mmCIF file of C-alpha atoms and ligand atoms in Angstrom:
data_model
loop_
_atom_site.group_PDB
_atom_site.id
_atom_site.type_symbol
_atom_site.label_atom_id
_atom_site.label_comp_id
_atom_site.label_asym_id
_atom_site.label_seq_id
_atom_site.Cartn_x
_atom_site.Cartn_y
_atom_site.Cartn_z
ATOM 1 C CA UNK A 946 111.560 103.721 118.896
ATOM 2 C CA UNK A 947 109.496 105.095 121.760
ATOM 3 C CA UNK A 948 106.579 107.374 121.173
ATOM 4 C CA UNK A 949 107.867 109.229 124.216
ATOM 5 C CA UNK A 950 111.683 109.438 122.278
ATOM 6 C CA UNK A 951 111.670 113.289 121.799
ATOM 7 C CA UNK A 952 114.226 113.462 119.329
ATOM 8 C CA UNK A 953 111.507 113.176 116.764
ATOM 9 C CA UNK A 954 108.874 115.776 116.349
ATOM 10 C CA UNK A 955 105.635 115.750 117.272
ATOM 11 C CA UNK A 956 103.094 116.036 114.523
ATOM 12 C CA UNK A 957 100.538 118.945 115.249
ATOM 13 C CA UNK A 958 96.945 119.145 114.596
ATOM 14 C CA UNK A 959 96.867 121.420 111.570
ATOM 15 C CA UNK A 960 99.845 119.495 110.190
ATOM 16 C CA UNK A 961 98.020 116.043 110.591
ATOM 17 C CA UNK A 962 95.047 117.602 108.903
ATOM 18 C CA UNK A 963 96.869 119.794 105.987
ATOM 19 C CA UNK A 964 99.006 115.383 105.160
ATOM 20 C CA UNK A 965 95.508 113.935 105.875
ATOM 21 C CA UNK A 966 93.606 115.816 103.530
ATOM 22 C CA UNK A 967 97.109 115.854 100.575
ATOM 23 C CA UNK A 968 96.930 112.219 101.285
ATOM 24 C CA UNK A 969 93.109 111.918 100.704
ATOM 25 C CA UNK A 970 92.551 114.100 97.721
ATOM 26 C CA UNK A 971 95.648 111.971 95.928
ATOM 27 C CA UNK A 972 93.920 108.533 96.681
ATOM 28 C CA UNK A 973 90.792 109.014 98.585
ATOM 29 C CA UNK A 974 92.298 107.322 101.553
ATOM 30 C CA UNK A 975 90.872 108.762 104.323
ATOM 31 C CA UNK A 976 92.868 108.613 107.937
ATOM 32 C CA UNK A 977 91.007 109.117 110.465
ATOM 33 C CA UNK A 978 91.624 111.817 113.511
ATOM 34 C CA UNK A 979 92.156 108.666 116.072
ATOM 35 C CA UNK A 980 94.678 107.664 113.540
ATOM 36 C CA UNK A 981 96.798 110.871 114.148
ATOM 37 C CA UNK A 982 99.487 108.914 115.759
ATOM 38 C CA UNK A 983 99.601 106.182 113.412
ATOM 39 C CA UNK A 984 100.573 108.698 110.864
ATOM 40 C CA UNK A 985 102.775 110.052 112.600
ATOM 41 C CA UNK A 986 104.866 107.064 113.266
ATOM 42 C CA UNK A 987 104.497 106.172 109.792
ATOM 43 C CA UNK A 988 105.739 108.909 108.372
ATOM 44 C CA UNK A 989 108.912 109.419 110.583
ATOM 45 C CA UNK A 990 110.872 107.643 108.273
ATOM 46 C CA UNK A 991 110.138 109.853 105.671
ATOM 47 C CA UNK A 992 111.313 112.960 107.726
ATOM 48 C CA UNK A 993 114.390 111.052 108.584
ATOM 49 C CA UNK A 994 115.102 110.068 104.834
ATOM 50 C CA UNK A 995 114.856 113.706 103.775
ATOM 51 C CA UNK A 996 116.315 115.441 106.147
ATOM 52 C CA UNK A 997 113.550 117.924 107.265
ATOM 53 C CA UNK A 998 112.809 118.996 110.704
ATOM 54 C CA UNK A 999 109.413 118.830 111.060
ATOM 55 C CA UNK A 1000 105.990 117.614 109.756
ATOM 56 C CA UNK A 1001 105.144 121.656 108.616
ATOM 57 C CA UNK A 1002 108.044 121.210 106.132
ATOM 58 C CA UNK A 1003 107.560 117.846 105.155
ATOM 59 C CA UNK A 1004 103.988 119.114 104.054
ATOM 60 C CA UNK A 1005 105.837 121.676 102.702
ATOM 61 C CA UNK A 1006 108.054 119.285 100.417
ATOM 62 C CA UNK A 1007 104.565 117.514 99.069
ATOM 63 C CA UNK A 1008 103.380 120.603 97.917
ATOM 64 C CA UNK A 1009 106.176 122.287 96.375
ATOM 65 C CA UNK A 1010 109.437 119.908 95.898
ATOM 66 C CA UNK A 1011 110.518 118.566 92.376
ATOM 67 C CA UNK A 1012 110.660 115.399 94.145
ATOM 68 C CA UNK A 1013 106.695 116.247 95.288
ATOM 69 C CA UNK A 1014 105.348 113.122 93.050
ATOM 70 C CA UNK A 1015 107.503 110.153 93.870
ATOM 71 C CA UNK A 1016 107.370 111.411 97.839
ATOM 72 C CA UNK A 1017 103.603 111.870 97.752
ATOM 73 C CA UNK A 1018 104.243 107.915 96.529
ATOM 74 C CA UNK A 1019 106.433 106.910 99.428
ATOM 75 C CA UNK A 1020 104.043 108.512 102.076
ATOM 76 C CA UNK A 1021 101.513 106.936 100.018
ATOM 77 C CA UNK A 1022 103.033 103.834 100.349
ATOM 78 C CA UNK A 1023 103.575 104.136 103.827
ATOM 79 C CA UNK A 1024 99.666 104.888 105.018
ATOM 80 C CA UNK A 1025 98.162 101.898 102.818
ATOM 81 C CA UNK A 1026 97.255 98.566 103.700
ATOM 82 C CA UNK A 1027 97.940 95.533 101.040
ATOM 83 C CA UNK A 1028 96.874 92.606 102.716
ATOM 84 C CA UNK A 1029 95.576 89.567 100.461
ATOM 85 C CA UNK A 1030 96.221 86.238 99.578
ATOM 86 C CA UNK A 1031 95.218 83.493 96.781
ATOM 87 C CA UNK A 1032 91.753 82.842 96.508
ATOM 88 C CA UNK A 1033 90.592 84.887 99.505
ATOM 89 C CA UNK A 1034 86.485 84.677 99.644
ATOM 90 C CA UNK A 1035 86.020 81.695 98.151
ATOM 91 C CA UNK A 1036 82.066 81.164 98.449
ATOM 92 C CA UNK A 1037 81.881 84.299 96.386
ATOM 93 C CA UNK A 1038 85.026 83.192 93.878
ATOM 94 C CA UNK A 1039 82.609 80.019 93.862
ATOM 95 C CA UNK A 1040 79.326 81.810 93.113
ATOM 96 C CA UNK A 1041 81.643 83.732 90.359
ATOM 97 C CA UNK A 1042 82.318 80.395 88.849
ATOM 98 C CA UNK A 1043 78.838 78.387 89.003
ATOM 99 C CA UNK A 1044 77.051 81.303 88.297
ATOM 100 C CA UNK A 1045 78.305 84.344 86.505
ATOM 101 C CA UNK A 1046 80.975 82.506 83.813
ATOM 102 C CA UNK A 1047 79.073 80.946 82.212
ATOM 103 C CA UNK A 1048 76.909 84.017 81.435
ATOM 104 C CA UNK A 1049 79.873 85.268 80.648
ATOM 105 C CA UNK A 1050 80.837 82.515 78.357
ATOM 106 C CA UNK A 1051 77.044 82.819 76.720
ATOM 107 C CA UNK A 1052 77.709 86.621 76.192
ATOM 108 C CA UNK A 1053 80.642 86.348 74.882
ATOM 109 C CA UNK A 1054 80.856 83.552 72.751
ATOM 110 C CA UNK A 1055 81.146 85.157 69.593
ATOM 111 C CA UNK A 1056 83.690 87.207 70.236
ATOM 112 C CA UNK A 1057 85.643 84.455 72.259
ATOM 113 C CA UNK A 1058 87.385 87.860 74.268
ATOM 114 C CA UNK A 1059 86.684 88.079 78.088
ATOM 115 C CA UNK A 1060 88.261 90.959 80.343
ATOM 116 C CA UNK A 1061 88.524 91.263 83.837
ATOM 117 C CA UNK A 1062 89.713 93.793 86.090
ATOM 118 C CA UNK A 1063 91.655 93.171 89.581
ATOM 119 C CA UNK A 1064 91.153 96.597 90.821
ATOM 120 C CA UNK A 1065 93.609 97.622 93.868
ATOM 121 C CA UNK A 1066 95.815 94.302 92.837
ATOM 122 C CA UNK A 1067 97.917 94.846 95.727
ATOM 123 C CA UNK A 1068 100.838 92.328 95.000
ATOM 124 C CA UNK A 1069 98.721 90.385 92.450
ATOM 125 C CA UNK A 1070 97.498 87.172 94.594
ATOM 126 C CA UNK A 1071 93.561 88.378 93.114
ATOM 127 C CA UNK A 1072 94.161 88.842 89.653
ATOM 128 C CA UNK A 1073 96.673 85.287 89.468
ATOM 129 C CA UNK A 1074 93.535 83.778 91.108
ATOM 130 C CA UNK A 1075 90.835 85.106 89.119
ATOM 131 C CA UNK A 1076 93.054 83.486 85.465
ATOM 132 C CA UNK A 1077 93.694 80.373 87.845
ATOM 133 C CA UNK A 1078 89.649 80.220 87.954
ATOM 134 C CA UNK A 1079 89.361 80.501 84.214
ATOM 135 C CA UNK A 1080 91.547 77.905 83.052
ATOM 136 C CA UNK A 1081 90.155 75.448 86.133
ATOM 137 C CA UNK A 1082 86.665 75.885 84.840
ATOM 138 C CA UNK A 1083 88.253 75.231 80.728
ATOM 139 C CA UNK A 1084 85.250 77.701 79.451
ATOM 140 C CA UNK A 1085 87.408 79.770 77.678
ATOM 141 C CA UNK A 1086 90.918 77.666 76.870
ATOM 142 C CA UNK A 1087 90.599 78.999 73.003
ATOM 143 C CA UNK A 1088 89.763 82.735 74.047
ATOM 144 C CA UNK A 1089 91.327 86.169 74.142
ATOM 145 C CA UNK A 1090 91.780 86.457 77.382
ATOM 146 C CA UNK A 1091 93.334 89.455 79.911
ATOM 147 C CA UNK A 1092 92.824 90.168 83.764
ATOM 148 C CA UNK A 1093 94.497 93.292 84.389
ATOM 149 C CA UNK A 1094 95.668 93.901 87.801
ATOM 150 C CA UNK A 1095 96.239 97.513 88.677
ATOM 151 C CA UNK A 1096 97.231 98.970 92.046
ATOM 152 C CA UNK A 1097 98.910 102.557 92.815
ATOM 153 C CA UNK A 1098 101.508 100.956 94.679
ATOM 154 C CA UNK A 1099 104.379 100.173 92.363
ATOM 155 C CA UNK A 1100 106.110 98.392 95.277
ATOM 156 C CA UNK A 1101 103.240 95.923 95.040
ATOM 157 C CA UNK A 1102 103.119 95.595 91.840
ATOM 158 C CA UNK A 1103 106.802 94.981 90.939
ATOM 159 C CA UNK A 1104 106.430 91.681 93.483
ATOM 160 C CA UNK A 1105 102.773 90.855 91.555
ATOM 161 C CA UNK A 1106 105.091 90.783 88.283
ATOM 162 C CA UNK A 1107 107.705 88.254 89.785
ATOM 163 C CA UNK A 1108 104.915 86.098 90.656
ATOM 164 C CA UNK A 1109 106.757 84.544 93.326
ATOM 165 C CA UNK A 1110 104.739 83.686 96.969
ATOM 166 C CA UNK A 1111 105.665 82.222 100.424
ATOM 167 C CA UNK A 1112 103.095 80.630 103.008
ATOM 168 C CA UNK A 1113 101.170 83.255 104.192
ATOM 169 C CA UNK A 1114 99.832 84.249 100.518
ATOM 170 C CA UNK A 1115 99.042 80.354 100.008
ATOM 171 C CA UNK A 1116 97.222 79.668 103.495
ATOM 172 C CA UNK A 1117 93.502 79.486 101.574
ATOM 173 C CA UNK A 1118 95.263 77.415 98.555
ATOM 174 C CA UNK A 1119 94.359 73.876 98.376
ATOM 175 C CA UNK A 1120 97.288 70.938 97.809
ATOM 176 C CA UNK A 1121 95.484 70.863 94.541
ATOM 177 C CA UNK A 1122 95.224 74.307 93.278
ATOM 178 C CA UNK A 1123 99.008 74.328 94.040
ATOM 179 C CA UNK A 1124 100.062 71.709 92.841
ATOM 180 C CA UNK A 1125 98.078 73.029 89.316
ATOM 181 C CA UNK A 1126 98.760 76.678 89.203
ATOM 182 C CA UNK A 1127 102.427 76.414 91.014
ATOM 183 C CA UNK A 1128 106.106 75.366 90.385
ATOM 184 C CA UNK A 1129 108.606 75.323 93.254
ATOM 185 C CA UNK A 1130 110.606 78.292 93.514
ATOM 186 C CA UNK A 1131 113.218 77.219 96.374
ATOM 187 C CA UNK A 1132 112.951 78.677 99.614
ATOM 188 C CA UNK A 1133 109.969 77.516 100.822
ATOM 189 C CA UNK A 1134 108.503 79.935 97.770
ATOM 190 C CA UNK A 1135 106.485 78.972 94.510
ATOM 191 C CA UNK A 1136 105.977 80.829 91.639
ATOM 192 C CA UNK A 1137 102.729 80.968 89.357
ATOM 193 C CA UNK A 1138 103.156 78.756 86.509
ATOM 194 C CA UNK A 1139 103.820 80.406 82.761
ATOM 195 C CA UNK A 1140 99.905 79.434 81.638
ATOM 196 C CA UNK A 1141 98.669 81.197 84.205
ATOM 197 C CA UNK A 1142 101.261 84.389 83.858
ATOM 198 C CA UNK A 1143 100.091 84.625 80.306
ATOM 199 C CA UNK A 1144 96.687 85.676 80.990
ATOM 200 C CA UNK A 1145 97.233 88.409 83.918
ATOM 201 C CA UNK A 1146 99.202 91.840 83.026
ATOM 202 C CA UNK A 1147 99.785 94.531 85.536
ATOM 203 C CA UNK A 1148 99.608 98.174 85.077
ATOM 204 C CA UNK A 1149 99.989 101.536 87.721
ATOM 205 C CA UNK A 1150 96.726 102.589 88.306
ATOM 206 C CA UNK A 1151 95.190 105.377 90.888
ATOM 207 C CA UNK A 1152 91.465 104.622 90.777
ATOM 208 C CA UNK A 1153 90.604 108.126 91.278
ATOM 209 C CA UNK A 1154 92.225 109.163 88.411
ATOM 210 C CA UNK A 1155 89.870 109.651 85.785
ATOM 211 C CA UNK A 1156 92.138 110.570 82.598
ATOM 212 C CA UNK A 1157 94.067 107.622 83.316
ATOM 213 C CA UNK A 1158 91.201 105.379 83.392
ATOM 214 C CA UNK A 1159 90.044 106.467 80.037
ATOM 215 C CA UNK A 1160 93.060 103.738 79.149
ATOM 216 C CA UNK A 1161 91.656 100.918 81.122
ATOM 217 C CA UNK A 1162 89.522 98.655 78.666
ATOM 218 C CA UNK A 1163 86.059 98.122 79.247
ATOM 219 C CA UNK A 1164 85.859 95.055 81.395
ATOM 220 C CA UNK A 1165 83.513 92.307 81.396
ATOM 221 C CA UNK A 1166 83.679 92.261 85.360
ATOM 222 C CA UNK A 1167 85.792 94.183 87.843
ATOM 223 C CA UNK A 1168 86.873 92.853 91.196
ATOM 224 C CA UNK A 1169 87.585 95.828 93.741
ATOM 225 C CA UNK A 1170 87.617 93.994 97.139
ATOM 226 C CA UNK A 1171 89.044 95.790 100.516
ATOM 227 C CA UNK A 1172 90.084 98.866 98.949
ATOM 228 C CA UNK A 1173 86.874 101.314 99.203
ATOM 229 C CA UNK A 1174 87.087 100.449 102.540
ATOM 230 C CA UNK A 1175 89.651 103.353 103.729
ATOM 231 C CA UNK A 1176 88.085 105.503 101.325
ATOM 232 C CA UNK A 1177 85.059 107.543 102.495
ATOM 233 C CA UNK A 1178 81.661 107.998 100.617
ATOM 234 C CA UNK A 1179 83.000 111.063 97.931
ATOM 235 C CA UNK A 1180 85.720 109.154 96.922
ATOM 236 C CA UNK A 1181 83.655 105.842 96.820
ATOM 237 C CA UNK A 1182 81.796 107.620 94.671
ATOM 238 C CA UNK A 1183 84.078 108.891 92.393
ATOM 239 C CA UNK A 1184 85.525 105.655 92.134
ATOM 240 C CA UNK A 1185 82.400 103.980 91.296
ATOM 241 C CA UNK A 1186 81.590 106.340 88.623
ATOM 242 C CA UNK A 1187 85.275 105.785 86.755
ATOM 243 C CA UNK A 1188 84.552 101.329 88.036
ATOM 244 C CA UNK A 1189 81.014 101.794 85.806
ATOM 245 C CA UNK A 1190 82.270 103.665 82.918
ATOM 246 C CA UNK A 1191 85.097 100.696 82.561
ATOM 247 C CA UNK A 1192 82.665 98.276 82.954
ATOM 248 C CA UNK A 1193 80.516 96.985 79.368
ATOM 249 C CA UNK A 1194 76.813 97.079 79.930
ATOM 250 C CA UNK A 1195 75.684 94.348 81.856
ATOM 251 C CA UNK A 1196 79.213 93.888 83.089
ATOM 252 C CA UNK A 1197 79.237 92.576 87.260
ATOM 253 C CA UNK A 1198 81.289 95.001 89.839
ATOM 254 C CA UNK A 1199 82.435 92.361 92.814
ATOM 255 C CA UNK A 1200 83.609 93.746 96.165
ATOM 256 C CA UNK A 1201 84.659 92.930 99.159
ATOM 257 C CA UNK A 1202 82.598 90.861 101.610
ATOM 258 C CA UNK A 1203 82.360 93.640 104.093
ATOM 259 C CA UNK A 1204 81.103 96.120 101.532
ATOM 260 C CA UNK A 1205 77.900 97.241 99.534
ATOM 261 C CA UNK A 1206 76.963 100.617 97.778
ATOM 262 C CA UNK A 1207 74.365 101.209 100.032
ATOM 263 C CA UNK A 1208 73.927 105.393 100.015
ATOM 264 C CA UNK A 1209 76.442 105.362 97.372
ATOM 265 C CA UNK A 1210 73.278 106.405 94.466
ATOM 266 C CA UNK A 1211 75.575 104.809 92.182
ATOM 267 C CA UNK A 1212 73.790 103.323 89.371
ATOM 268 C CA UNK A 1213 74.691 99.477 89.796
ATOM 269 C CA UNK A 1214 71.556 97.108 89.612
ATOM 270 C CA UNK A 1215 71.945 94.432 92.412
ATOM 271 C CA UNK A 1216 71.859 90.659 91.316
ATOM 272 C CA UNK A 1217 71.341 87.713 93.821
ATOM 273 C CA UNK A 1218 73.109 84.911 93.094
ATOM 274 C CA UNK A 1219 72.641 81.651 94.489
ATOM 275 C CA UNK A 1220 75.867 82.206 96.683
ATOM 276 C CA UNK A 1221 76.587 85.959 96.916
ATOM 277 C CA UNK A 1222 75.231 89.281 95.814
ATOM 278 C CA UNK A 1223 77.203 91.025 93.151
ATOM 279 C CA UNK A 1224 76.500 94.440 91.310
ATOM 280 C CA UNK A 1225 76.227 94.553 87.292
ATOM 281 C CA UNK A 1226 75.804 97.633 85.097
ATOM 282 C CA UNK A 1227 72.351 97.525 83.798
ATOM 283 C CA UNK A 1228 72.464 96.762 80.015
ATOM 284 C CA UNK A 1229 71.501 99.539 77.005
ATOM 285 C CA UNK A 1230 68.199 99.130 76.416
ATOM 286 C CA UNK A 1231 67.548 96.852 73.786
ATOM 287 C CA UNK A 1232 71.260 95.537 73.659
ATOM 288 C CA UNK A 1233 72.796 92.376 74.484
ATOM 289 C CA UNK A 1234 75.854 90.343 73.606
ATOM 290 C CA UNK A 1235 78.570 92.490 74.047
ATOM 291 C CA UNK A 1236 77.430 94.895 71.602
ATOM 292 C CA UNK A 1237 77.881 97.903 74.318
ATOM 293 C CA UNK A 1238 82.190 97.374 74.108
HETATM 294 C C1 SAM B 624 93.919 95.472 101.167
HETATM 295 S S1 SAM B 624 94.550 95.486 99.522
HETATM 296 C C2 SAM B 624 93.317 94.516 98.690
HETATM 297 C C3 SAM B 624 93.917 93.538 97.710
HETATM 298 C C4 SAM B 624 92.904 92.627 97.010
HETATM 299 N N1 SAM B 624 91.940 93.387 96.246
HETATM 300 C C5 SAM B 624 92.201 91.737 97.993
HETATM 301 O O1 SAM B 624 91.021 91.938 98.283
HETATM 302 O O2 SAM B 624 92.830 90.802 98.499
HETATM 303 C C6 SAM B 624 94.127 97.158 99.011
HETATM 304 C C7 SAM B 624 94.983 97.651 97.846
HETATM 305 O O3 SAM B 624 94.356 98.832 97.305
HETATM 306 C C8 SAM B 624 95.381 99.704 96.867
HETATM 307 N N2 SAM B 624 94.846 101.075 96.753
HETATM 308 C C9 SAM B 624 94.518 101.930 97.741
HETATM 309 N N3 SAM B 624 94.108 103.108 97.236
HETATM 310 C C10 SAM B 624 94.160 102.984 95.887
HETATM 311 C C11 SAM B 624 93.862 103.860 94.812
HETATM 312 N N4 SAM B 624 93.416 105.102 95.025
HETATM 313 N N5 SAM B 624 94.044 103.410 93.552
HETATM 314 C C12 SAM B 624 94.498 102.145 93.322
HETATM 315 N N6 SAM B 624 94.799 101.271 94.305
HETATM 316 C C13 SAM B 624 94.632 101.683 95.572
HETATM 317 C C14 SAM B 624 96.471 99.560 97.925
HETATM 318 O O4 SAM B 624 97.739 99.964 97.434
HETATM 319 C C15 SAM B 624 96.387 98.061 98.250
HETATM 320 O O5 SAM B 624 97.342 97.313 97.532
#
């Protein structure tokens, strides 16, 4: 449909900025003013669905409806951007291995339990890869172990549960890896083996929320890659604060290639690995081993 098709309304400036600033204080996703017609055209089809005339009263439907919570979903849903795919950055998923399991595995050994946390899952290529990594590097084949992949898209996260992926989420996959990790599932499509299923659960999750993070265990690390990025600086904040509190003492925050916490003041120490540099809660004085769960 044209932009210039006038049958649909135009959305004004104080409507853009009362769904912009709904939208951000919901998820911290922050659309920019330049974006204004992106949201607009996103967001038609949520007008259309309801009924409503106008942008004033589909603001108006957020606010106040019965239905406010699973539209504030859809629009949500509409506005967010889940691109990933199997073992996307793989020098870092490779310093991860060489360098951080098997602290990790030293840290943990008496417990035998090792969490981690896929955080913004989207339709659960990360957290598939991240269990894929354990059992290829055989560290912990006897151990207790979960990645959690949470996302507050439950679109996403009802595919991430099927476990079933075409090309495009295999195009960094080796023969190898598939072959491993993969059975057929017809259609050009393969599904992620049972082994690897086992390990990785998936859970409805809005990272700002801070009384629902109070159920997230504490993690041993957390992978949050390419979602602070449409956030701005309070909500990367906020997020980081909830990200820390999940993590155990000396427990590694990884993010996205294209991110750091630089003017963030959130209280990460940095570490240098060999091949990447990662972010770890700094231990309890006087504590190590796990003792901090
Ligand atoms: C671009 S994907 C990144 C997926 C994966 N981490 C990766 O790097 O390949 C970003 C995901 O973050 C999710 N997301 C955005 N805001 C969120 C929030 N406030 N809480 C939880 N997830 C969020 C989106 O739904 C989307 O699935």
């Amino acid at each position: 449909m044209s932009r210039f098709d006038d049958s649909r309304p135009e959305m004004t400036v104080e409507e853009f900025r009362l769904l912009r600033d709904h939208v951000y204080s919901h998820c911290g996703i922050l659309v920019h003013e330049d974006m204004k017609f992106v949201m607009e055209r996103r967001l038609w089809p949520r007008l259309e669905a309801l009924g409503l005339a106008d942008f004033g009263a589909y603001h108006r439907y957020l606010r106040y409806d019965p239905q406010r919570h699973a539209e504030l979903e859809a629009a949500v849903e509409s506005l967010t951007t889940h691109e990933t795919y199997f073992f996307r950055e793989p020098s870092q998923l490779k310093a991860f291995c060489d360098e951080l399991l098997p602290v990790l595995e030293k840290r943990n050994g008496r417990l035998k339990r090792l969490r981690l946390w896929s955080a913004g899952c989207s339709s659960g290529e990360e957290a598939y890869t991240l269990a894929m990594l354990l059992k290829d590097s055989h560290r912990f084949d006897d151990w207790d172990v979960e990645v959690y992949g949470t996302d507050i898209s439950r679109r996403v996260l009802a595919l991430a549960r099927r476990a079933e992926y075409g090309p495009s989420a295999l195009r960094a996959t080796s023969a190898d890896l598939l072959e491993r990790f993969f059975v057929p599932a017809g259609n050009n499509r393969v599904r992620v083996r049972d082994e690897v299923r086992s390990w990785v659960s998936f859970g409805h999750h809005n990272l700002l929320d801070e009384t629902g993070s109070q159920l997230v265990p504490r993690m041993d690390a957390v992978f949050c890659r390419n979602v602070m990025i449409y956030f701005d600086q309070a909500a990367r904040r906020r997020v980081l604060r909830i990200v820390r509190d999940r993590l155990v003492p000396g427990g590694y925050l990884l993010l996205g290639h294209s991110e750091n916490l630089l003017n963030l003041g959130a209280d990460f120490e940095l570490v240098h690995l060999r091949g990447d540099l990662v972010y770890r809660r700094p231990e309890l004085p006087g504590l190590t081993g796990g003792e901090g769960r």
